[in-house]
PDB file of C-alpha atoms in Angstrom:
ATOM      1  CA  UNK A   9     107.812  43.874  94.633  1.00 37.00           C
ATOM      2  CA  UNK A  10     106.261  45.856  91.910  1.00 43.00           C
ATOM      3  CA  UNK A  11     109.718  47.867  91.548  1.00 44.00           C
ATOM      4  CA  UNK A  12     111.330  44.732  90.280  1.00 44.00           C
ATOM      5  CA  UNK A  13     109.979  44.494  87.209  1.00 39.00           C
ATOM      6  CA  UNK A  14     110.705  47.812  86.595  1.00 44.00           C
ATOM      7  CA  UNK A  15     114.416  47.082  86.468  1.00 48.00           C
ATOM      8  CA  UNK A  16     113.458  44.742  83.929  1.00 44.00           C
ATOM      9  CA  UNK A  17     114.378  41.617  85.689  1.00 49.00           C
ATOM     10  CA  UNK A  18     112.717  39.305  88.115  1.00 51.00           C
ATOM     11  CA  UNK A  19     115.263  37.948  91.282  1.00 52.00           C
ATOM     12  CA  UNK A  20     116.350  34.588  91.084  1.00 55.00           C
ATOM     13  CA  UNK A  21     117.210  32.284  93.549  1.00 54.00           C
ATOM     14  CA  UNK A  22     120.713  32.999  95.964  1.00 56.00           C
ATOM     15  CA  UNK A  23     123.786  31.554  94.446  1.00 69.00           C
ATOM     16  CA  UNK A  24     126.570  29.697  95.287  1.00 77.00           C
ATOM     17  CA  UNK A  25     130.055  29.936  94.811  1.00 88.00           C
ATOM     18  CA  UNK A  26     131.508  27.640  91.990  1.00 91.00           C
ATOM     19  CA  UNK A  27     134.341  26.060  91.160  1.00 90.00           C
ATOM     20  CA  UNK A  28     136.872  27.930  89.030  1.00 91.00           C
ATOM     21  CA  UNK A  29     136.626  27.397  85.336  1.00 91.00           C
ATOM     22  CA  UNK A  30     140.039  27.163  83.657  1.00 89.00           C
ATOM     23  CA  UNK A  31     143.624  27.892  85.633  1.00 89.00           C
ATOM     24  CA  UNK A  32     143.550  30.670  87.791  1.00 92.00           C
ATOM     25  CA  UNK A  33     146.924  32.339  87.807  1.00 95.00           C
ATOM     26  CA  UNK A  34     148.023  33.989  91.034  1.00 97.00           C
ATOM     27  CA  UNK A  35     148.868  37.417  89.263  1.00 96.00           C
ATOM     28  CA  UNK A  36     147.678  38.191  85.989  1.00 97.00           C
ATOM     29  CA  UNK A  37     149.991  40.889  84.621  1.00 97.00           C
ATOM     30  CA  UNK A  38     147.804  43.096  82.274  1.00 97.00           C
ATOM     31  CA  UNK A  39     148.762  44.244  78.214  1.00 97.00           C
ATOM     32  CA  UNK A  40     149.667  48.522  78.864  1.00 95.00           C
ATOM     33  CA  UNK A  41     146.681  50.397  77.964  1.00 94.00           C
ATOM     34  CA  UNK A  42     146.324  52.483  74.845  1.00 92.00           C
ATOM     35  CA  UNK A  43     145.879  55.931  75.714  1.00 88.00           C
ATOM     36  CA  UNK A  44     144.398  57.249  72.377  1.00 89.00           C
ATOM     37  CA  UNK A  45     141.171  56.463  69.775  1.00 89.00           C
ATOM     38  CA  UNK A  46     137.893  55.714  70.743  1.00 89.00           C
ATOM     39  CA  UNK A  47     135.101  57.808  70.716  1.00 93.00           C
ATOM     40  CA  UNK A  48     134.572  61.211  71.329  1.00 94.00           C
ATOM     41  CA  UNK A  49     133.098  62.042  74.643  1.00 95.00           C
ATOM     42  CA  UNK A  50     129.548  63.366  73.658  1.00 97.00           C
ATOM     43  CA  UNK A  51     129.336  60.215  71.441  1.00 97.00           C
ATOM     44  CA  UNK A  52     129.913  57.845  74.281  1.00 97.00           C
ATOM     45  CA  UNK A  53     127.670  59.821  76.047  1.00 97.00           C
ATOM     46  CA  UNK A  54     125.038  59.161  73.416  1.00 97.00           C
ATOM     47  CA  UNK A  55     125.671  55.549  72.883  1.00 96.00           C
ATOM     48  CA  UNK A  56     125.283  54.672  76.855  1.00 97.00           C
ATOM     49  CA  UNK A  57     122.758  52.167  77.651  1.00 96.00           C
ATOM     50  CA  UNK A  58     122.109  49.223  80.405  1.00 96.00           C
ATOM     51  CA  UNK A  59     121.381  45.938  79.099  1.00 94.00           C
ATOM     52  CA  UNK A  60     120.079  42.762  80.790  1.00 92.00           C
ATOM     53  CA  UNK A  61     121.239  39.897  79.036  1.00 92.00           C
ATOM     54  CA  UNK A  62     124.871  39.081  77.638  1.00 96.00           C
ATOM     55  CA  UNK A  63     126.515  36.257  75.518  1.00 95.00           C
ATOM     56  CA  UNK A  64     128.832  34.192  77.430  1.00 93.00           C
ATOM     57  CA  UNK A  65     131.889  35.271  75.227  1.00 95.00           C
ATOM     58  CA  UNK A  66     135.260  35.631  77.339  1.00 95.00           C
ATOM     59  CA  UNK A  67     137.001  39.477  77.609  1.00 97.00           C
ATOM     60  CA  UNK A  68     140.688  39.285  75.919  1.00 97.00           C
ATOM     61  CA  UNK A  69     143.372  40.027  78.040  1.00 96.00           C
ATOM     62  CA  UNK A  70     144.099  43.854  76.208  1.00 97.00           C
ATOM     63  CA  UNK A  71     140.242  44.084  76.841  1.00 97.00           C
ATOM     64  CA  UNK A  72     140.024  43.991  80.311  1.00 98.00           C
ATOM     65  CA  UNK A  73     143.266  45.917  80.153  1.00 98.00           C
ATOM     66  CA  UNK A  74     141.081  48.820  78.891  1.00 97.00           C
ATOM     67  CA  UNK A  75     138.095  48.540  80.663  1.00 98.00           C
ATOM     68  CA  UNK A  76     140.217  48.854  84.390  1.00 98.00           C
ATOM     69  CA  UNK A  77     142.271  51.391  83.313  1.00 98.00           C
ATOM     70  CA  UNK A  78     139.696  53.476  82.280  1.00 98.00           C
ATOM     71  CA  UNK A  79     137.701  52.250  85.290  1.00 98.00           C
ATOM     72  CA  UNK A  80     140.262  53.631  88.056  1.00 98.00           C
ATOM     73  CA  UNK A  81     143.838  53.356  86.589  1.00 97.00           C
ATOM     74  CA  UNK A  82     146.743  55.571  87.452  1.00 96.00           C
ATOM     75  CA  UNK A  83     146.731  58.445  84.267  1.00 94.00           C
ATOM     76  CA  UNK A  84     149.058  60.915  85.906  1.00 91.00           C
ATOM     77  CA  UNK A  85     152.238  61.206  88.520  1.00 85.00           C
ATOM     78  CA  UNK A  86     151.843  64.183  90.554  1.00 76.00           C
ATOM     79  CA  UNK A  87     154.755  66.347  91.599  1.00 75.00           C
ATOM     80  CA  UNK A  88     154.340  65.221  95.449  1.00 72.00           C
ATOM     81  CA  UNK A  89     154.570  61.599  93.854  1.00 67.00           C
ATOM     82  CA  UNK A  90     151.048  61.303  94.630  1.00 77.00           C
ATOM     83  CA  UNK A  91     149.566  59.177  91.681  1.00 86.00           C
ATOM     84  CA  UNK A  92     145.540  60.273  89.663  1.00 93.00           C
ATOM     85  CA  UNK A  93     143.739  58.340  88.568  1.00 96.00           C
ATOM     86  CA  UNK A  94     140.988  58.320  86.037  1.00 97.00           C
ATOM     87  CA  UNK A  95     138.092  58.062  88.449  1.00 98.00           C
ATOM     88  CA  UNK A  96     137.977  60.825  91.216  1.00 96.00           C
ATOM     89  CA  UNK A  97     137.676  60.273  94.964  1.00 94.00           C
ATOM     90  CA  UNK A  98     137.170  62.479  98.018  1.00 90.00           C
ATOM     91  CA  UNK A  99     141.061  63.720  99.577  1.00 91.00           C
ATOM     92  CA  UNK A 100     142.450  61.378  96.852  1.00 91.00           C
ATOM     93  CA  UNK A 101     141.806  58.630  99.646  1.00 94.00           C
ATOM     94  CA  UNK A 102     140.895  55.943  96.714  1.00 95.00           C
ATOM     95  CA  UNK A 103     139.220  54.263  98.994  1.00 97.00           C
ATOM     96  CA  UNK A 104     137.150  52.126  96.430  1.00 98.00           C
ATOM     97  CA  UNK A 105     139.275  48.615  95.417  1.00 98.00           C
ATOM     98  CA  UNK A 106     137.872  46.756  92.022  1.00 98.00           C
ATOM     99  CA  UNK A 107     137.360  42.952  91.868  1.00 98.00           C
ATOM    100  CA  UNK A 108     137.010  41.100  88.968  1.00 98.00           C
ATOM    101  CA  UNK A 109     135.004  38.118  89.018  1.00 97.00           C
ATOM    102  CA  UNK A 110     135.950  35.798  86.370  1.00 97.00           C
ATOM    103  CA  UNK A 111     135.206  32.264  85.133  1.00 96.00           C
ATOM    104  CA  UNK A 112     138.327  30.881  86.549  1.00 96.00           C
ATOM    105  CA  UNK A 113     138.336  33.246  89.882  1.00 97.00           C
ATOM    106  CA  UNK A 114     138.345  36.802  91.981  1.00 98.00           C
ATOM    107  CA  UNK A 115     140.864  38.979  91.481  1.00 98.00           C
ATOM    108  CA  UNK A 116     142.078  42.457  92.935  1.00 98.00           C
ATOM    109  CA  UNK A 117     143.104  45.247  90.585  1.00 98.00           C
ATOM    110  CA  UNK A 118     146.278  46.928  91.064  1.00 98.00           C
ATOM    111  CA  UNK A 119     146.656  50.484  89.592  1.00 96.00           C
ATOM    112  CA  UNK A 120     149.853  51.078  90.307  1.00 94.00           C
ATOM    113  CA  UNK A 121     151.424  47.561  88.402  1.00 95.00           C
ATOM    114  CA  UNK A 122     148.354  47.728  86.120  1.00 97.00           C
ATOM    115  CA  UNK A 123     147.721  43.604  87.174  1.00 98.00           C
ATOM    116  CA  UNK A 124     145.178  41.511  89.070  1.00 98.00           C
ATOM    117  CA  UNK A 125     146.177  39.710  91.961  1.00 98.00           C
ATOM    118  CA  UNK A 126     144.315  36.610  93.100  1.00 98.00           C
ATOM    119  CA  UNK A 127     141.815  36.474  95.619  1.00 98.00           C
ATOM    120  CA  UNK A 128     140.256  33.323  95.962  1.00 97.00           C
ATOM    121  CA  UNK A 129     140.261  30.612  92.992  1.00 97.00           C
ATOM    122  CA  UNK A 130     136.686  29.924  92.636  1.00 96.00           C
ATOM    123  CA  UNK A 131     133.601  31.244  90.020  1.00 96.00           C
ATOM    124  CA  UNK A 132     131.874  33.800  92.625  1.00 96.00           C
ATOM    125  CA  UNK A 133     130.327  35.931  89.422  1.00 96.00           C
ATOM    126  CA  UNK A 134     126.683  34.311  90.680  1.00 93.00           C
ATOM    127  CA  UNK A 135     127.100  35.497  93.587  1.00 94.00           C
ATOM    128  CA  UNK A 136     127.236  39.435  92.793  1.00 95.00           C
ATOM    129  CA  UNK A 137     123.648  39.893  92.706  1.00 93.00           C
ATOM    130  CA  UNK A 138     120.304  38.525  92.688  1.00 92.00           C
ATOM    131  CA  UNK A 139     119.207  39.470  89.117  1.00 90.00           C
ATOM    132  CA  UNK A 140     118.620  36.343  86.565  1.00 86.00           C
ATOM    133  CA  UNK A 141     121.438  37.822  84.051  1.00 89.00           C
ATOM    134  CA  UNK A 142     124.077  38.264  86.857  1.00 93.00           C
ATOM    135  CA  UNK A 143     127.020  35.302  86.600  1.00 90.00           C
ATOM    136  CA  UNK A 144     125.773  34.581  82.925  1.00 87.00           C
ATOM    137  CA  UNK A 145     128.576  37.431  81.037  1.00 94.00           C
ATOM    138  CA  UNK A 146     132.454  36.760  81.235  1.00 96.00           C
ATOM    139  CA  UNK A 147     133.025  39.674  84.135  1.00 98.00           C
ATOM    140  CA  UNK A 148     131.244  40.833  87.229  1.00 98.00           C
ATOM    141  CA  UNK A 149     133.122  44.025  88.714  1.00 98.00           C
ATOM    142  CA  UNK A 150     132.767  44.428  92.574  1.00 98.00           C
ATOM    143  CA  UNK A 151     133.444  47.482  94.056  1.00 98.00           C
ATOM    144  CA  UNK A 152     134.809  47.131  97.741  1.00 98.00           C
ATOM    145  CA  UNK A 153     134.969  50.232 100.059  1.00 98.00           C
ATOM    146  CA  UNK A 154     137.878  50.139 102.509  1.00 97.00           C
ATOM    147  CA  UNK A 155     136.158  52.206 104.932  1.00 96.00           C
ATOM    148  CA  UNK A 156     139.823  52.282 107.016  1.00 94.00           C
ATOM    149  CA  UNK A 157     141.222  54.802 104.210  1.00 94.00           C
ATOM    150  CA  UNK A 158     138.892  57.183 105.052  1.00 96.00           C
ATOM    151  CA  UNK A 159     140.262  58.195 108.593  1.00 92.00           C
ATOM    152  CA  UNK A 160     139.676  62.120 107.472  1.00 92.00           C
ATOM    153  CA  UNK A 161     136.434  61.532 106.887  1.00 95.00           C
ATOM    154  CA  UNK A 162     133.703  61.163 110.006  1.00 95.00           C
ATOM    155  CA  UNK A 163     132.560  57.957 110.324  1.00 94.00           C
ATOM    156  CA  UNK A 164     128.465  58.820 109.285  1.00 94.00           C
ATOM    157  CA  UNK A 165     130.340  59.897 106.114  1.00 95.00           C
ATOM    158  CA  UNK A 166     132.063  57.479 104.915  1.00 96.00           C
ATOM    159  CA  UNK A 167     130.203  55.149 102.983  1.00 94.00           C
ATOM    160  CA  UNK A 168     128.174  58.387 101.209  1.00 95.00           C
ATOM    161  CA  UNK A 169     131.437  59.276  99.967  1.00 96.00           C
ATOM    162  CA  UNK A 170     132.467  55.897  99.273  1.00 97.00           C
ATOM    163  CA  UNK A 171     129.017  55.225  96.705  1.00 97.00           C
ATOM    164  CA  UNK A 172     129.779  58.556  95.090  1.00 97.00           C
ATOM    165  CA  UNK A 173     133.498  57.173  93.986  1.00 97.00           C
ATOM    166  CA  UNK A 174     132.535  53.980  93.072  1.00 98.00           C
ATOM    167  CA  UNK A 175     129.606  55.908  91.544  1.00 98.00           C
ATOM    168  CA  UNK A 176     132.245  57.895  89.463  1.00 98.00           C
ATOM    169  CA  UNK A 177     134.415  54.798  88.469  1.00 98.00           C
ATOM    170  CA  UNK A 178     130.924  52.454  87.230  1.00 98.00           C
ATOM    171  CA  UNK A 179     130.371  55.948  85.201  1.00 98.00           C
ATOM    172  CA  UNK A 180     133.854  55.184  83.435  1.00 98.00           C
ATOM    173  CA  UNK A 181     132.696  51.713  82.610  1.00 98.00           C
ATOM    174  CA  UNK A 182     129.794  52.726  80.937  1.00 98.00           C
ATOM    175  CA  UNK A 183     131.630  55.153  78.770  1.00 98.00           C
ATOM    176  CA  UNK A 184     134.312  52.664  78.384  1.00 98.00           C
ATOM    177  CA  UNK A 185     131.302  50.289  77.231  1.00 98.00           C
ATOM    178  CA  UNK A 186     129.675  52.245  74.856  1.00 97.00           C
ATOM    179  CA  UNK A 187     133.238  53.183  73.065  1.00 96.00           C
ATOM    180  CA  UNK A 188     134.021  48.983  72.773  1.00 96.00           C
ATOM    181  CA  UNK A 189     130.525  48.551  71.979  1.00 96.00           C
ATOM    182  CA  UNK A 190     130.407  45.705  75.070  1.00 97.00           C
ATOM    183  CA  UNK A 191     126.995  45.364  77.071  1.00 97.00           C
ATOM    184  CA  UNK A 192     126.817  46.692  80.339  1.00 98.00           C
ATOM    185  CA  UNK A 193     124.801  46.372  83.722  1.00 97.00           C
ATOM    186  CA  UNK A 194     125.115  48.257  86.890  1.00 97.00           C
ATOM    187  CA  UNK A 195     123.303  47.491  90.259  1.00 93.00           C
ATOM    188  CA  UNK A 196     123.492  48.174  94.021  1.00 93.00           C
ATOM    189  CA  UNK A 197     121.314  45.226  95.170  1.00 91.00           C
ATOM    190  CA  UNK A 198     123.819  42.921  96.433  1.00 90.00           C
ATOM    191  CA  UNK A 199     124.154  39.935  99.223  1.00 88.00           C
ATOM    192  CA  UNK A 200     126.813  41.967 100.756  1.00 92.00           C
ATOM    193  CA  UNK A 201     127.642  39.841 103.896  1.00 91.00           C
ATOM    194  CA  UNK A 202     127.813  36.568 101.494  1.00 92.00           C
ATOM    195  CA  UNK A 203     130.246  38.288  99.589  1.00 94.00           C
ATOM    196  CA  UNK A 204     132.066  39.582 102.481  1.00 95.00           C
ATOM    197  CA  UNK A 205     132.780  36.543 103.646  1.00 95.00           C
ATOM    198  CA  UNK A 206     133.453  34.813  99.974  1.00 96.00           C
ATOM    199  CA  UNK A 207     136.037  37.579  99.061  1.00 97.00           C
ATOM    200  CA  UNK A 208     137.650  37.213 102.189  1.00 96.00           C
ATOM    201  CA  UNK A 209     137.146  40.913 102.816  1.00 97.00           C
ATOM    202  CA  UNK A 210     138.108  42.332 106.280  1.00 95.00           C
ATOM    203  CA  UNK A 211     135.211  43.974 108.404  1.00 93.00           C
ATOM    204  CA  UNK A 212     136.444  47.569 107.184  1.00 95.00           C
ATOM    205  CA  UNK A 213     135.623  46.262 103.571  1.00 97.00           C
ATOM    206  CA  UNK A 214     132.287  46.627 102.167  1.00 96.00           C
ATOM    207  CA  UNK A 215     130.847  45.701  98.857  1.00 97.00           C
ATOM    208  CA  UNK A 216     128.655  48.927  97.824  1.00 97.00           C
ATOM    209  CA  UNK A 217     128.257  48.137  93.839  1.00 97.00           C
ATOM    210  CA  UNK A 218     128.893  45.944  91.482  1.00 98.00           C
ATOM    211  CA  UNK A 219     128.728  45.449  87.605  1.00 98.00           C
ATOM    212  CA  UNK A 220     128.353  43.081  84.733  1.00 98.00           C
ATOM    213  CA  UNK A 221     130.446  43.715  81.395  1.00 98.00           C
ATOM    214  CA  UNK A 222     130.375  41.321  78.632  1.00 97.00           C
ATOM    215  CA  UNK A 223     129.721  41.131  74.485  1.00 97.00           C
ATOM    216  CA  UNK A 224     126.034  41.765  73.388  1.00 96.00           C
ATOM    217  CA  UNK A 225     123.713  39.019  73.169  1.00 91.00           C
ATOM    218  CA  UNK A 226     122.298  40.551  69.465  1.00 77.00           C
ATOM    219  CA  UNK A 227     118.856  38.244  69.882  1.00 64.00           C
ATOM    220  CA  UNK A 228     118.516  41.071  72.769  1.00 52.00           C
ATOM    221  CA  UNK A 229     120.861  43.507  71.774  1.00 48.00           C
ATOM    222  CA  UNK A 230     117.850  46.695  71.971  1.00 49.00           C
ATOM    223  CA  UNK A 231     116.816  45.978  75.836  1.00 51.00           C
ATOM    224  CA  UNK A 232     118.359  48.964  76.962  1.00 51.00           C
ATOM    225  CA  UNK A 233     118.033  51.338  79.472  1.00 59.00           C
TER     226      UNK A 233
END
């Protein structure tokens, strides 16, 4: 178990699901992105880090607006009405959904309303990984392969392809991150059949990776990586 302290974290005992903090709407309709400012590329590249602990301060609303539009939102309407997005995926399948596990609930993102939809009204951020800091920030970000999108793709392919797009759209996060100067954790080591059956997710749905986002906690703000 050596390995484990390497990711700078020791594994803490398996979660439960909570009950919602707050009112959970049943669509949360999401402030339009702003499509300008920031920080140039190579600097964001520079300022990208992992951290392992995180305040409990809550995301606003034009926040998370940001973060999921620059995670896998719709930034262009091809001619064949075809919609891109920010994050890349193999045939343009978008195969990967995002789910945003919040104090007061789960929700789906929708690119193409730019909204969250509810999922199931309950505090499942605990539940995203085994970690001590996971289910302490505001956000855990679950990303869900529909394996039934990819019907053009063999079957021994399909979740290969599906890691390297949600790969792709955690890589937007970080940026994303490091431009709003918010903390940032990305893993793969995940309960995937608990959450499977706590999302509600049908059998062609699996959970490949998932992510924490929140503000810095400065008492730890250097433990980076």
């Amino acid at each position: 178990m050596r390995h484990l302290f390497r990711l700078g974290t020791e594994p803490r005992d398996p979660a439960r699901a909570r009950p919602a903090t707050g009112r959970a709407a049943s669509h949360i309709t999401l402030p339009l992105p702003m499509l300008s400012g920031g920080l140039l590329i190579m600097e964001a590249f520079s300022k990208r880090r992992t951290t392992r602990r995180f305040a409990t301060t809550g995301l606003d609303e034009s926040t998370l607006s940001q973060l999921l539009w620059a995670a896998d939102g719709i930034d262009r309407i091809g001619p064949d009405g075809n919609n891109g997005r920010t994050a890349p995926s193999v045939l343009a399948l978008h195969e990967i959904d995002i789910y945003a596990a919040l104090a007061c609930g789960i929700y789906r993102y929708d690119p193409l309303h730019h909204g969250l939809d509810l999922v199931v009204a309950a505090d499942l951020r605990g539940l995203t990984g085994y970690q001590e800091f996971v289910g302490e920030a505001p956000l855990e970000l679950v990303y869900v392969a529909n394996l039934a999108r990819m019907h053009d793709i063999a079957p021994s392919q399909r979740e290969p392809f599906a890691y390297a797009s949600a790969g792709a759209i955690m890589q937007n996060v970080y940026l994303f991150c490091a431009a709003a100067r918010l903390a940032v954790a990305a893993r793969s080591w995940l309960n995937r059949s608990a959450l499977g059956v706590e999302m509600h997710l049908g059998r062609d749905s699996v959970p490949v990776l998932a992510q924490t986002i929140g503000h810095f906690d400065f008492a730890d703000a250097h433990d980076a990586g």
